[in-house]
CSV table of C-alpha atoms and ligand atoms in Angstrom, one decimal:
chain,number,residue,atom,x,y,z
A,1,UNK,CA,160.4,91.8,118.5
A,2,UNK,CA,158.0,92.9,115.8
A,3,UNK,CA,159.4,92.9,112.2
A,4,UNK,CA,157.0,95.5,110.8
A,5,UNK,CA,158.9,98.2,108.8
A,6,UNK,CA,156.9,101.7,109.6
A,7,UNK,CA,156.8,104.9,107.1
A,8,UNK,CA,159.9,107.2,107.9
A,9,UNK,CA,159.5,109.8,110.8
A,10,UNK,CA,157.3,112.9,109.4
A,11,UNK,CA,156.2,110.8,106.1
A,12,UNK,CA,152.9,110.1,106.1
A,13,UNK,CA,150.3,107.6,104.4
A,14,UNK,CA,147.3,109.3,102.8
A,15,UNK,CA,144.6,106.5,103.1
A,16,UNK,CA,141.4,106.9,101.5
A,17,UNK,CA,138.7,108.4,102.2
A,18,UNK,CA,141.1,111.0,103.4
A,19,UNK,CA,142.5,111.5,100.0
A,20,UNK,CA,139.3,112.7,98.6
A,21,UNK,CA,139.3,115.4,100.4
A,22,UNK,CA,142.6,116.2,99.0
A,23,UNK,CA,141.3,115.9,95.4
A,24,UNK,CA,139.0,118.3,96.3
A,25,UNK,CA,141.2,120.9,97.1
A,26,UNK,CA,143.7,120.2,94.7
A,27,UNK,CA,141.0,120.1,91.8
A,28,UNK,CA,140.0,123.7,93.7
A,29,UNK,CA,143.5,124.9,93.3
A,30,UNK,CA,144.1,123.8,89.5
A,31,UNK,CA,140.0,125.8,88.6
A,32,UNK,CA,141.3,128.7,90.0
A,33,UNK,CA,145.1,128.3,89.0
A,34,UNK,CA,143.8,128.1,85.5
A,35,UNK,CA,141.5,130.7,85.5
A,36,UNK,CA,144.4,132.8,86.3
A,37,UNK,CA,146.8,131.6,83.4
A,38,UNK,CA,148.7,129.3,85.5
A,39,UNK,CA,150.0,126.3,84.0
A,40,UNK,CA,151.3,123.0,85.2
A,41,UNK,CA,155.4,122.2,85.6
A,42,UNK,CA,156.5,119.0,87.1
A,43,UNK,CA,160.3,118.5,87.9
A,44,UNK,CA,162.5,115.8,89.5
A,45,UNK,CA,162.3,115.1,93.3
A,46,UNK,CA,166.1,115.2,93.6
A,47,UNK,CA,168.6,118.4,92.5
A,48,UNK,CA,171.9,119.4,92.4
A,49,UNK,CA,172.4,120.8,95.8
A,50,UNK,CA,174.2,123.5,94.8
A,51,UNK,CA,170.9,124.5,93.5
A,52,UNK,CA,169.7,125.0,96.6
A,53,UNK,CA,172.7,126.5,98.3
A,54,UNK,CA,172.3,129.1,95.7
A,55,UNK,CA,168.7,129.7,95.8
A,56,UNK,CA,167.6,129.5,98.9
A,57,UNK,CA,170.7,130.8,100.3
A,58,UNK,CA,173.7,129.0,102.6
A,59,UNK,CA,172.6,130.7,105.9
A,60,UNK,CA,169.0,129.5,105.6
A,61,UNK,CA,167.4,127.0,108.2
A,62,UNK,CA,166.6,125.5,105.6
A,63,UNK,CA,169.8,125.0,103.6
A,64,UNK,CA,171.9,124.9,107.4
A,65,UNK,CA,170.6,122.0,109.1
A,66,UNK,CA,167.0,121.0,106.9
A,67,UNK,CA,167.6,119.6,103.5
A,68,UNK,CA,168.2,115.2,102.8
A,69,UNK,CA,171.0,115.7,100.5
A,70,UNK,CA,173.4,112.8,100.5
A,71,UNK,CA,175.9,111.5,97.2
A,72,UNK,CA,174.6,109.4,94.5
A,73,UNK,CA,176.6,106.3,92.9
A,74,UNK,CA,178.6,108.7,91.2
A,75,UNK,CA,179.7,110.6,93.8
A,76,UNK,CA,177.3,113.8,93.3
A,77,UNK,CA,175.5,115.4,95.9
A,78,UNK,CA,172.0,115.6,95.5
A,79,UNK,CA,169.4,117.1,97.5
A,80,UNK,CA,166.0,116.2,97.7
A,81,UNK,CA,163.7,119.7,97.0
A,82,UNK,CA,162.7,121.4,100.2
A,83,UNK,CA,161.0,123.7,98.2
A,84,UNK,CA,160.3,124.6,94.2
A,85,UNK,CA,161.2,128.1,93.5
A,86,UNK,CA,165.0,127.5,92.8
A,87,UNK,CA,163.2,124.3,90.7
A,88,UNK,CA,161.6,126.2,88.6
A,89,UNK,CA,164.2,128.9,88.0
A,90,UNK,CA,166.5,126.3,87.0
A,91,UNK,CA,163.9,124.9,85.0
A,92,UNK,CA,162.8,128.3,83.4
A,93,UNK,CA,166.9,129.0,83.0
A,94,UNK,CA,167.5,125.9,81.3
A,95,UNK,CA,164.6,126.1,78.8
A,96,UNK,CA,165.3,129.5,78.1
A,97,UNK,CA,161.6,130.8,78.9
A,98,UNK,CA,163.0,134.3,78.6
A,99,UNK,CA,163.4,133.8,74.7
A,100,UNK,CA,159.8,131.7,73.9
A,101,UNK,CA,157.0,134.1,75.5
A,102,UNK,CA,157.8,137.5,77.5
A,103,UNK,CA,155.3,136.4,80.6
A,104,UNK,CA,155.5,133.0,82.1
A,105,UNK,CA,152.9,131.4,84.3
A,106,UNK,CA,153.8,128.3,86.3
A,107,UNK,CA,152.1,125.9,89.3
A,108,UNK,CA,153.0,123.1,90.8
A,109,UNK,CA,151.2,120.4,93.2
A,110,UNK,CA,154.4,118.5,94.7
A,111,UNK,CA,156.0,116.8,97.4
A,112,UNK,CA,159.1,118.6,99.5
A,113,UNK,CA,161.6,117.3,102.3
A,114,UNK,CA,162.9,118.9,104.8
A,115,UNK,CA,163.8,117.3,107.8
A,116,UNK,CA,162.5,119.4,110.8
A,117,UNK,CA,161.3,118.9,114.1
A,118,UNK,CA,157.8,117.5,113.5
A,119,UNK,CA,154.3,118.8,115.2
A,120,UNK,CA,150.8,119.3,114.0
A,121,UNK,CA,151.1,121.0,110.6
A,122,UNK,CA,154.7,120.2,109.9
A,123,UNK,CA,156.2,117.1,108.4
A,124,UNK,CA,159.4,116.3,106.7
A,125,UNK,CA,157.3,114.8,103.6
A,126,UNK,CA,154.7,117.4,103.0
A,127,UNK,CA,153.1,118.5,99.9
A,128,UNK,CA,152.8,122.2,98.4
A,129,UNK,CA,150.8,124.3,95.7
A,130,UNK,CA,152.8,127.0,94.7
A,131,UNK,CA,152.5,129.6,91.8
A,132,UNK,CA,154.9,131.3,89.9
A,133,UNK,CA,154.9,134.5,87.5
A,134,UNK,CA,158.0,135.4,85.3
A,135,UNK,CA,158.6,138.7,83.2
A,136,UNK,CA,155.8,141.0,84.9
A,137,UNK,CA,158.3,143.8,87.2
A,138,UNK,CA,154.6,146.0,88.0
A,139,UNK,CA,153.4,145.5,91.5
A,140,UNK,CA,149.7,144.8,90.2
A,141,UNK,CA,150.6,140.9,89.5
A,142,UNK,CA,151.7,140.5,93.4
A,143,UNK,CA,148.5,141.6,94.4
A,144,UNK,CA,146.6,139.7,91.9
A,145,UNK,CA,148.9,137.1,93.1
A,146,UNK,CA,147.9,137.6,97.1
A,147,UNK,CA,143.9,138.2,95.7
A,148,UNK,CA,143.9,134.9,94.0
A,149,UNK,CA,145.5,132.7,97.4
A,150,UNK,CA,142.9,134.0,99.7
A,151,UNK,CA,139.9,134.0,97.4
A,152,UNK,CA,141.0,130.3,96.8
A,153,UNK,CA,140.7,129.9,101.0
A,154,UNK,CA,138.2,131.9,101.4
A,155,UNK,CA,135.6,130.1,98.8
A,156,UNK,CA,136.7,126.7,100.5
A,157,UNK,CA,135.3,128.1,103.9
A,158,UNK,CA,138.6,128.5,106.0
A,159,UNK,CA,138.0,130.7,109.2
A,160,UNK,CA,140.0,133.1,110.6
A,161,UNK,CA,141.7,134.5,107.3
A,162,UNK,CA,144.2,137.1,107.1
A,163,UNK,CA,147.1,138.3,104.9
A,164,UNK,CA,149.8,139.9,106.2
A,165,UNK,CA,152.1,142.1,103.8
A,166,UNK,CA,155.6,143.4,103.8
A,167,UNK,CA,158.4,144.4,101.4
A,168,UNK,CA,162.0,143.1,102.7
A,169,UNK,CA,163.4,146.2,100.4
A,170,UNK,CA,165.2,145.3,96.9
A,171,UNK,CA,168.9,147.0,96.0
A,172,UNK,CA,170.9,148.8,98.4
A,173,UNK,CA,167.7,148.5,101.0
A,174,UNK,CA,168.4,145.2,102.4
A,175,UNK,CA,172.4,145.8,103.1
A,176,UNK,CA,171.3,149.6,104.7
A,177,UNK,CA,168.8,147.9,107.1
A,178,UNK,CA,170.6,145.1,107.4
A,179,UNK,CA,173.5,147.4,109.0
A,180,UNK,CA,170.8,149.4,111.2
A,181,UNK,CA,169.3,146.3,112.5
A,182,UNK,CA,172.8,144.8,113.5
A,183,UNK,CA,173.9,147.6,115.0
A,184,UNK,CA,170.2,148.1,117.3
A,185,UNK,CA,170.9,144.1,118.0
A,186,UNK,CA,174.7,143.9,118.9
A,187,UNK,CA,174.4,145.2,122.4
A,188,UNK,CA,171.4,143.0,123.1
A,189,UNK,CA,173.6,140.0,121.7
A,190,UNK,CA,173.8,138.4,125.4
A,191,UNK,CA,170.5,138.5,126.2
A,192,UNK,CA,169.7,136.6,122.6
A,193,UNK,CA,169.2,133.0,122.2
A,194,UNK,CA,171.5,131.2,120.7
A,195,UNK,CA,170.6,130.3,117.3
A,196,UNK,CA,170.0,134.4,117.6
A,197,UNK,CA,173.1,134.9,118.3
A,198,UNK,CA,174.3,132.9,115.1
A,199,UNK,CA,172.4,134.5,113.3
A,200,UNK,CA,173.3,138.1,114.3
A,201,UNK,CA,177.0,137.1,112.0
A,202,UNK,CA,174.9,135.0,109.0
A,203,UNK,CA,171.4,136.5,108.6
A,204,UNK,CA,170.2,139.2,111.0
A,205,UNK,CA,167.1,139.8,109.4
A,206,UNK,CA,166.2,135.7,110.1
A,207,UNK,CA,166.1,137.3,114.5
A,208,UNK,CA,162.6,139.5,113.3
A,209,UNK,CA,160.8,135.9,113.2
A,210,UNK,CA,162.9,134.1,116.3
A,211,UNK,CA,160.0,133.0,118.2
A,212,UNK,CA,161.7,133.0,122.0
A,213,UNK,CA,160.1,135.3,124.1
A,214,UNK,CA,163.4,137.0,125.1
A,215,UNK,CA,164.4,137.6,121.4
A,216,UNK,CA,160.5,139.0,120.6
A,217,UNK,CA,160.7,141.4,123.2
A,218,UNK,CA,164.2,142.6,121.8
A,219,UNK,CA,162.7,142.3,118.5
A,220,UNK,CA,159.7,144.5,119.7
A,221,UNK,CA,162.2,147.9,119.5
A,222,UNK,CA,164.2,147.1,116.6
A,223,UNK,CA,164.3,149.3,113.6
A,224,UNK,CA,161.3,148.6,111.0
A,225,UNK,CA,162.4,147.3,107.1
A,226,UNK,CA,159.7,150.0,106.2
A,227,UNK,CA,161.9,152.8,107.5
A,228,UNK,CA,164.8,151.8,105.3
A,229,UNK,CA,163.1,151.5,101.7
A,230,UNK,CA,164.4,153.2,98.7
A,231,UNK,CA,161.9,155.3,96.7
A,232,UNK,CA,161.7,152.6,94.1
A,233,UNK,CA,160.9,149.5,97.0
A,234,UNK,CA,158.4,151.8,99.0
A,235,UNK,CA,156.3,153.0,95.5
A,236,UNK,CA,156.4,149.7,94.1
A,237,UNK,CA,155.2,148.4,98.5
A,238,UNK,CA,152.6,151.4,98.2
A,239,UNK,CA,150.7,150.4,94.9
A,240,UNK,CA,150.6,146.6,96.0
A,241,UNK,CA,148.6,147.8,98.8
A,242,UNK,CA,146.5,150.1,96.8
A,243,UNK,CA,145.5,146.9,94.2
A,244,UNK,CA,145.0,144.6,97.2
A,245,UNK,CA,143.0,147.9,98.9
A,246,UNK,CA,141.1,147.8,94.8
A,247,UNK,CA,140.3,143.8,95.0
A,248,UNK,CA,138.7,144.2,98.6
A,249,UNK,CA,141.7,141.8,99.8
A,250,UNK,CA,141.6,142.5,103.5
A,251,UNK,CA,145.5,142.7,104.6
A,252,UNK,CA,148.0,143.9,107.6
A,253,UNK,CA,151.3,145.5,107.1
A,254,UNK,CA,153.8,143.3,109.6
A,255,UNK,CA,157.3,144.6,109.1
A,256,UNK,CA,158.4,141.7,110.9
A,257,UNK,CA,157.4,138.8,108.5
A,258,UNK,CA,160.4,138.4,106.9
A,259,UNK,CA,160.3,134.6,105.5
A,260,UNK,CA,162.7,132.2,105.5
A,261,UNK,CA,164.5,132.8,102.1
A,262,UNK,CA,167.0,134.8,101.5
A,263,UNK,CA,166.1,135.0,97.6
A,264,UNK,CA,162.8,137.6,98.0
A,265,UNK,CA,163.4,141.3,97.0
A,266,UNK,CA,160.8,143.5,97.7
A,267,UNK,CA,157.0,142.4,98.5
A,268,UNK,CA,156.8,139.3,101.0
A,269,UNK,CA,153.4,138.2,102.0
A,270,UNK,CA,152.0,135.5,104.0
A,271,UNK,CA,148.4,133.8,104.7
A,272,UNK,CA,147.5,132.7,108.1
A,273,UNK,CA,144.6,131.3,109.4
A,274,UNK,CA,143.1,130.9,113.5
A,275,UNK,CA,141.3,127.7,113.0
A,276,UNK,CA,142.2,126.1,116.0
A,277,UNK,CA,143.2,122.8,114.2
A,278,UNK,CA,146.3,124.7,113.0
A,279,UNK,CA,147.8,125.3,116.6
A,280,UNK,CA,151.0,127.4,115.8
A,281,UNK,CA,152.0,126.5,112.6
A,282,UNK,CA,149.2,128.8,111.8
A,283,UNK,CA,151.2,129.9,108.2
A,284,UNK,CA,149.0,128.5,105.4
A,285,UNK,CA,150.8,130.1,102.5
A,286,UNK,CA,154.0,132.7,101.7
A,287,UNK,CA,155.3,134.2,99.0
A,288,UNK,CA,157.0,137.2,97.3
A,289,UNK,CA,159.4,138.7,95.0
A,290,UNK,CA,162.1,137.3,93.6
A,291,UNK,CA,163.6,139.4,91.3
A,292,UNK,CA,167.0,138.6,90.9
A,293,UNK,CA,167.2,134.8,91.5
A,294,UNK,CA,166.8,134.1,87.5
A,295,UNK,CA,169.9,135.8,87.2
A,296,UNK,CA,171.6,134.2,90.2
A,297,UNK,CA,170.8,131.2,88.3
A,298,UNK,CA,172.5,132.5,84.9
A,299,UNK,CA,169.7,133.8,83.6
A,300,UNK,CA,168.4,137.2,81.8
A,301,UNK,CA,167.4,139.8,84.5
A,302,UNK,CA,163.4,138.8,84.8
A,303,UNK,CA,161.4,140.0,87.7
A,304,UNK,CA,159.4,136.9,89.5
A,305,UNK,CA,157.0,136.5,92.4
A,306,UNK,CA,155.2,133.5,93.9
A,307,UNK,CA,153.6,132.1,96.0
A,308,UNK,CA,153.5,128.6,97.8
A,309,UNK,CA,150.5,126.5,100.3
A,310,UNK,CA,151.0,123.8,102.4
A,311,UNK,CA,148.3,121.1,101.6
A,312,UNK,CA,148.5,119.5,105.0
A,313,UNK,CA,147.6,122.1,106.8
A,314,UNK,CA,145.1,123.2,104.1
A,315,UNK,CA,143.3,119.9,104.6
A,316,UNK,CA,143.3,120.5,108.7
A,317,UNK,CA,141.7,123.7,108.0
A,318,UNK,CA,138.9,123.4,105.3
A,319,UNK,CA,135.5,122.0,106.5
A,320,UNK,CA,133.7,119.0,105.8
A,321,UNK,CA,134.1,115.2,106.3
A,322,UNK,CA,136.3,113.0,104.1
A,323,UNK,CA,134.4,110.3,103.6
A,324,UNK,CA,131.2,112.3,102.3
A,325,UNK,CA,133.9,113.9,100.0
A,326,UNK,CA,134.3,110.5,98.4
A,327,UNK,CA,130.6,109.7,97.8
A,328,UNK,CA,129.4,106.1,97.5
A,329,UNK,CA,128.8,104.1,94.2
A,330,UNK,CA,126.1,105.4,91.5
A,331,UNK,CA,125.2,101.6,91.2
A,332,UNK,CA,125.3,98.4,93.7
A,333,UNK,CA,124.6,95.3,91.7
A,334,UNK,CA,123.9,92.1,94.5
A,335,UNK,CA,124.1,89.0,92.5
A,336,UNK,CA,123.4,85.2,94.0
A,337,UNK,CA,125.4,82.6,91.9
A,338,UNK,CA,128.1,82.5,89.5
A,339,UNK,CA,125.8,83.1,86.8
A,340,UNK,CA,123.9,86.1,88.2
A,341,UNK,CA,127.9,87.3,88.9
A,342,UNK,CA,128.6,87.2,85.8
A,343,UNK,CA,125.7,89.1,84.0
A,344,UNK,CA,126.1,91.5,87.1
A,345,UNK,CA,129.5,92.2,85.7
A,346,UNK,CA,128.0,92.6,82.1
A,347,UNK,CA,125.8,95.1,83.5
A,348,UNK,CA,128.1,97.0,85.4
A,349,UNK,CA,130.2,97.7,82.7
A,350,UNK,CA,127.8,98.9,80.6
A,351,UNK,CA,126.6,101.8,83.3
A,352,UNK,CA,130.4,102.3,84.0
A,353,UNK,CA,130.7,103.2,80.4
A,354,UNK,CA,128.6,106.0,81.3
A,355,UNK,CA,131.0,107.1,83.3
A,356,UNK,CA,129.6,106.1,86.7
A,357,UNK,CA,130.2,104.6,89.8
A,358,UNK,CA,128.9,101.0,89.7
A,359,UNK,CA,130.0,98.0,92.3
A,360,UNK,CA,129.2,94.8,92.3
A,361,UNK,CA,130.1,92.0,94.5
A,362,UNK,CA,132.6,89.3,93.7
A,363,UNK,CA,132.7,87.5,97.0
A,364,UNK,CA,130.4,84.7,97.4
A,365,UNK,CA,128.1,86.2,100.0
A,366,UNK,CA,124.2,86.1,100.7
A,367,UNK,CA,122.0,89.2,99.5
A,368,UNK,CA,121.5,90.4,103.0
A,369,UNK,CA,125.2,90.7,103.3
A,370,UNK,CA,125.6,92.1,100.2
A,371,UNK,CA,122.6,95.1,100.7
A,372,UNK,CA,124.5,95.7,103.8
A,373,UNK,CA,127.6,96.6,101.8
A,374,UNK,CA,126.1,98.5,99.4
A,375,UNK,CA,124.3,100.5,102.6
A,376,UNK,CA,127.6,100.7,103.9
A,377,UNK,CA,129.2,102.5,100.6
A,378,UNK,CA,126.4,104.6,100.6
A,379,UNK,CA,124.9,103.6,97.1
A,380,UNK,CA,122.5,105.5,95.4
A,381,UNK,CA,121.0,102.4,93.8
A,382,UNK,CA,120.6,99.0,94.0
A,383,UNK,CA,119.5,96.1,92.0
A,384,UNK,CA,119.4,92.6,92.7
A,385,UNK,CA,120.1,90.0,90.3
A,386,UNK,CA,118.9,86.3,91.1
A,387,UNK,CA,117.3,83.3,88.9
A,388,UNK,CA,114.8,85.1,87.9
A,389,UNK,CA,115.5,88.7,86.7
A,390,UNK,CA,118.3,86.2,84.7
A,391,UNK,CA,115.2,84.5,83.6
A,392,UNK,CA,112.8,87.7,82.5
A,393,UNK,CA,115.6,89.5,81.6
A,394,UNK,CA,113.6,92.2,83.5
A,395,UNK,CA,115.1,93.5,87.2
A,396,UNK,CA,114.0,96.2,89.9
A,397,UNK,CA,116.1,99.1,90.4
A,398,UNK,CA,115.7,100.6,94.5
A,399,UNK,CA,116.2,104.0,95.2
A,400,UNK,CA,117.8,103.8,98.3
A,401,UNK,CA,117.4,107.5,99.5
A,402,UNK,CA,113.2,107.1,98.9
A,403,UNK,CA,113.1,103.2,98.5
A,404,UNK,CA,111.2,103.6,95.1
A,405,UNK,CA,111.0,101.1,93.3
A,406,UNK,CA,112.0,101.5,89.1
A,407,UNK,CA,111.2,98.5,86.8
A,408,UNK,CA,113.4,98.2,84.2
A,409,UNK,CA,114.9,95.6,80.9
A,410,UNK,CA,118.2,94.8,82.0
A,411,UNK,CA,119.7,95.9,78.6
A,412,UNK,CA,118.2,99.3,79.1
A,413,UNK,CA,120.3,99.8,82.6
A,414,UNK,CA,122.6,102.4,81.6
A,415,UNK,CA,120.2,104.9,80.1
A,416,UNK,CA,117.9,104.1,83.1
A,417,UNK,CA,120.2,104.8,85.6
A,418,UNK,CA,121.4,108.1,83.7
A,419,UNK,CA,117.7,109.1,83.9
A,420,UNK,CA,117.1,108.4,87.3
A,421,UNK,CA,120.3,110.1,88.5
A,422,UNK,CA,119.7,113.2,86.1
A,423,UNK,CA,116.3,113.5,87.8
B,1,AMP,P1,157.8,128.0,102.8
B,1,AMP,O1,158.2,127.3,101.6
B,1,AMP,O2,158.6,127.7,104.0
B,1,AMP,O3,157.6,129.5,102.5
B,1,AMP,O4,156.4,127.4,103.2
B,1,AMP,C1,155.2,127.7,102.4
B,1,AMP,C2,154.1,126.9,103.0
B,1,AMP,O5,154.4,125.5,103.0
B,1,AMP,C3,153.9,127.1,104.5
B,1,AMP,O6,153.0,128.2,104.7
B,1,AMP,C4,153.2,125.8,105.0
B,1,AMP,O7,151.8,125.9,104.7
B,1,AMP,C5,153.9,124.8,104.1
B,1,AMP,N1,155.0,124.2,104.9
B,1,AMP,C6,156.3,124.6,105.0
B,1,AMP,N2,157.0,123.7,105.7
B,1,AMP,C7,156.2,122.7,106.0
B,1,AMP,C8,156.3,121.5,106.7
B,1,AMP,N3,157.5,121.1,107.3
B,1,AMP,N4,155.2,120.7,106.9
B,1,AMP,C9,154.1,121.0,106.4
B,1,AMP,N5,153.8,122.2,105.7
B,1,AMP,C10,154.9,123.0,105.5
């Protein structure tokens, strides 16, 4: 029997060079974060899950059967986020946000749990952006909002974009459609799936996204949200359209995309892409209102919206190789003997104080080995230090894109190699 101890079920390992391509988007997200006012929050992995119960709401997939809670020494029970709105509405709750600047601007780049039935694109350790904007109640934010997740995909060359709105109604709305929708669905109830028919007692609205065929096709004649807005919901639905309509955002209205949270009010919106790598958990990003979970949390009444993206299935989707993400060293020093080593290391640190790239080799190995290696990492240049270059004092630098040749004073090498890579 092997003794090997393997990650946990839907936990991954993110191995270079792989994980350059996830700085790369993630240093994509904080530029255009930032140029949108967004700032960073970080808070703990593990919550009350009460917090959770609260937020996200009891008769949630998520809260029902998705979330690793379990009771700490003290007897507390904890869960571990499966999402970060409720996070940082606790957070901006506890701080007292409200009181220190009338708009708040938040982001995140963090890890979430939920433990779901794994496939391509969904994992029960995966990682999410998300954005979230306190104190502005006008529908123009949710658009910029929408604007600023698909420009983000759309500069990173993901195919097949497109956003889909809707507004799930805020007020009296959801309760009214609520009641139409239960009474279109109760003489269907037999002909629902299960967890449909569950749902027709806990969370009715949760049956518009039930993917079974035999529930869609129910679904297909069921009254729309749209029908069932107030004045105040439908204006506030119509001008989100008209800004995204302003921006040249390219959106659907799909009264059926509902999300899975029971705290949105008003505008919901998702981004989905058809890049074939995505299969069917196609959803890249969702978001929406949220205007009355800072209260639910003991808070002042501030309108919010967010939004949040799933990295994993960014990554799947944005073009390009990994390993020509990461790049190869600036500098490879080959050195033959410990004394060559040695001023090899000398050397590299003073180009490495330049801020680049430089590797040498510390292995006892011959030069041909070592150019091999440095061919390998894909080095820009090399130089080879032996006897004599320690000697002169004098080495040559190789281009290894051209195979030029650069003659240099060993204690010049970092302004040398600044000028031949500024070239
Ligand atoms: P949600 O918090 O459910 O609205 O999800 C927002 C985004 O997070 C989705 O559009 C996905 O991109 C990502 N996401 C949600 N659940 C998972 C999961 N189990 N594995 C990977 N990504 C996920």
């Amino acid at each position: 029997m092997s003794n090997k101890i393997s990650s946990v079920r839907g936990m991954n390992d993110l191995l270079p060079p792989e994980s350059a391509k996830w700085h790369f988007f993630e240093s994509r997200c904080r530029a255009v974060l930032a140029r949108h006012g967004y700032a960073e929050i970080r808070t703990p992995v593990v919550e009350s899950t009460a917090l959770f119960a609260r937020g996200i709401g009891e008769a949630t997939d998520i809260v029902e059967k998705e979330m690793y809670t379990f009771l700490d020494r003290g007897d507390r029970s904890l869960t571990m986020r499966p999402e970060m709105t409720a996070s940082c509405a606790r957070a901006y709750v506890e701080h007292s946000l409200h009181m220190r600047e009338p708009v708040t601007r938040w982001f995140y780049i963090a890890p979430m749990f939920r433990y779901e039935r794994m496939q391509t694109g969904r994992y029960r350790q995966f990682w999410q952006v998300g954005a979230e904007a306190y104190g502005i109640a006008e529908p123009t934010i949710d658009a910029e909002q929408i604007a600023m997740l698909h420009a983000l995909y759309l500069e990173l060359g993901v195919p097949g974009l497109s956003v889909s709105v809707n507004s799930v109604g805020a007020g009296d709305d959801r309760p009214r459609y609520r009641q139409a929708l239960v009474d279109y669905l109760s003489p269907h109830r037999a002909a629902l799936c299960a967890d449909c028919q569950r749902r027709l007692e806990t969370n009715p609205l949760r049956i518009l996204d039930c993917k079974v065929p035999t529930c869609k096709t129910i679904i297909a004649g069921a009254p729309s949200i749209l029908d069932h807005l107030g004045a105040e919901s439908r204006g506030h639905f119509e001008a989100v359209q008209a800004a995204l309509a302003v921006l040249g955002v390219p959106f659907h209205v799909d009264p059926s995309a509902v999300r899975g949270l029971d705290y949105y009010t008003g505008t919901v919106f998702e981004l989905v892409s058809s890049s074939s790598e995505l299969g069917t958990q196609n959803v890249l990003a969702g978001g929406g209102r949220y205007d009355t979970l800072i209260e639910r949390f003991g808070g002042p009444a501030i309108p919010a919206v967010g939004w949040a993206l799933g990295i994993e299935r960014a990554i799947l989707t944005i073009p390009g190789d990994a390993a020509t993400l990461a790049g190869g060293p600036v500098l490879y020093i080959a050195a033959l003997g410990k004394a060559a080593r040695l001023e090899a290391m000398r050397l590299a640190a003073a180009v490495r104080a330049t801020g680049a790239w430089v590797e040498i080799e510390h292995r006892e190995v011959g030069m041909k080995a070592q150019f091999k290696r440095a061919d390998k990492l894909g080095a820009r240049f090399t130089l080879a230090i032996g006897d004599d270059e320690l000697g002169s004092g004098r080495g040559q630098i190789r281009d290894m894109r051209g195979g030029q040749q650069t003659e240099l004073a060993l204690a010049d090498i970092a302004t040398v190699i600044a000028r031949l890579t500024a070239a």
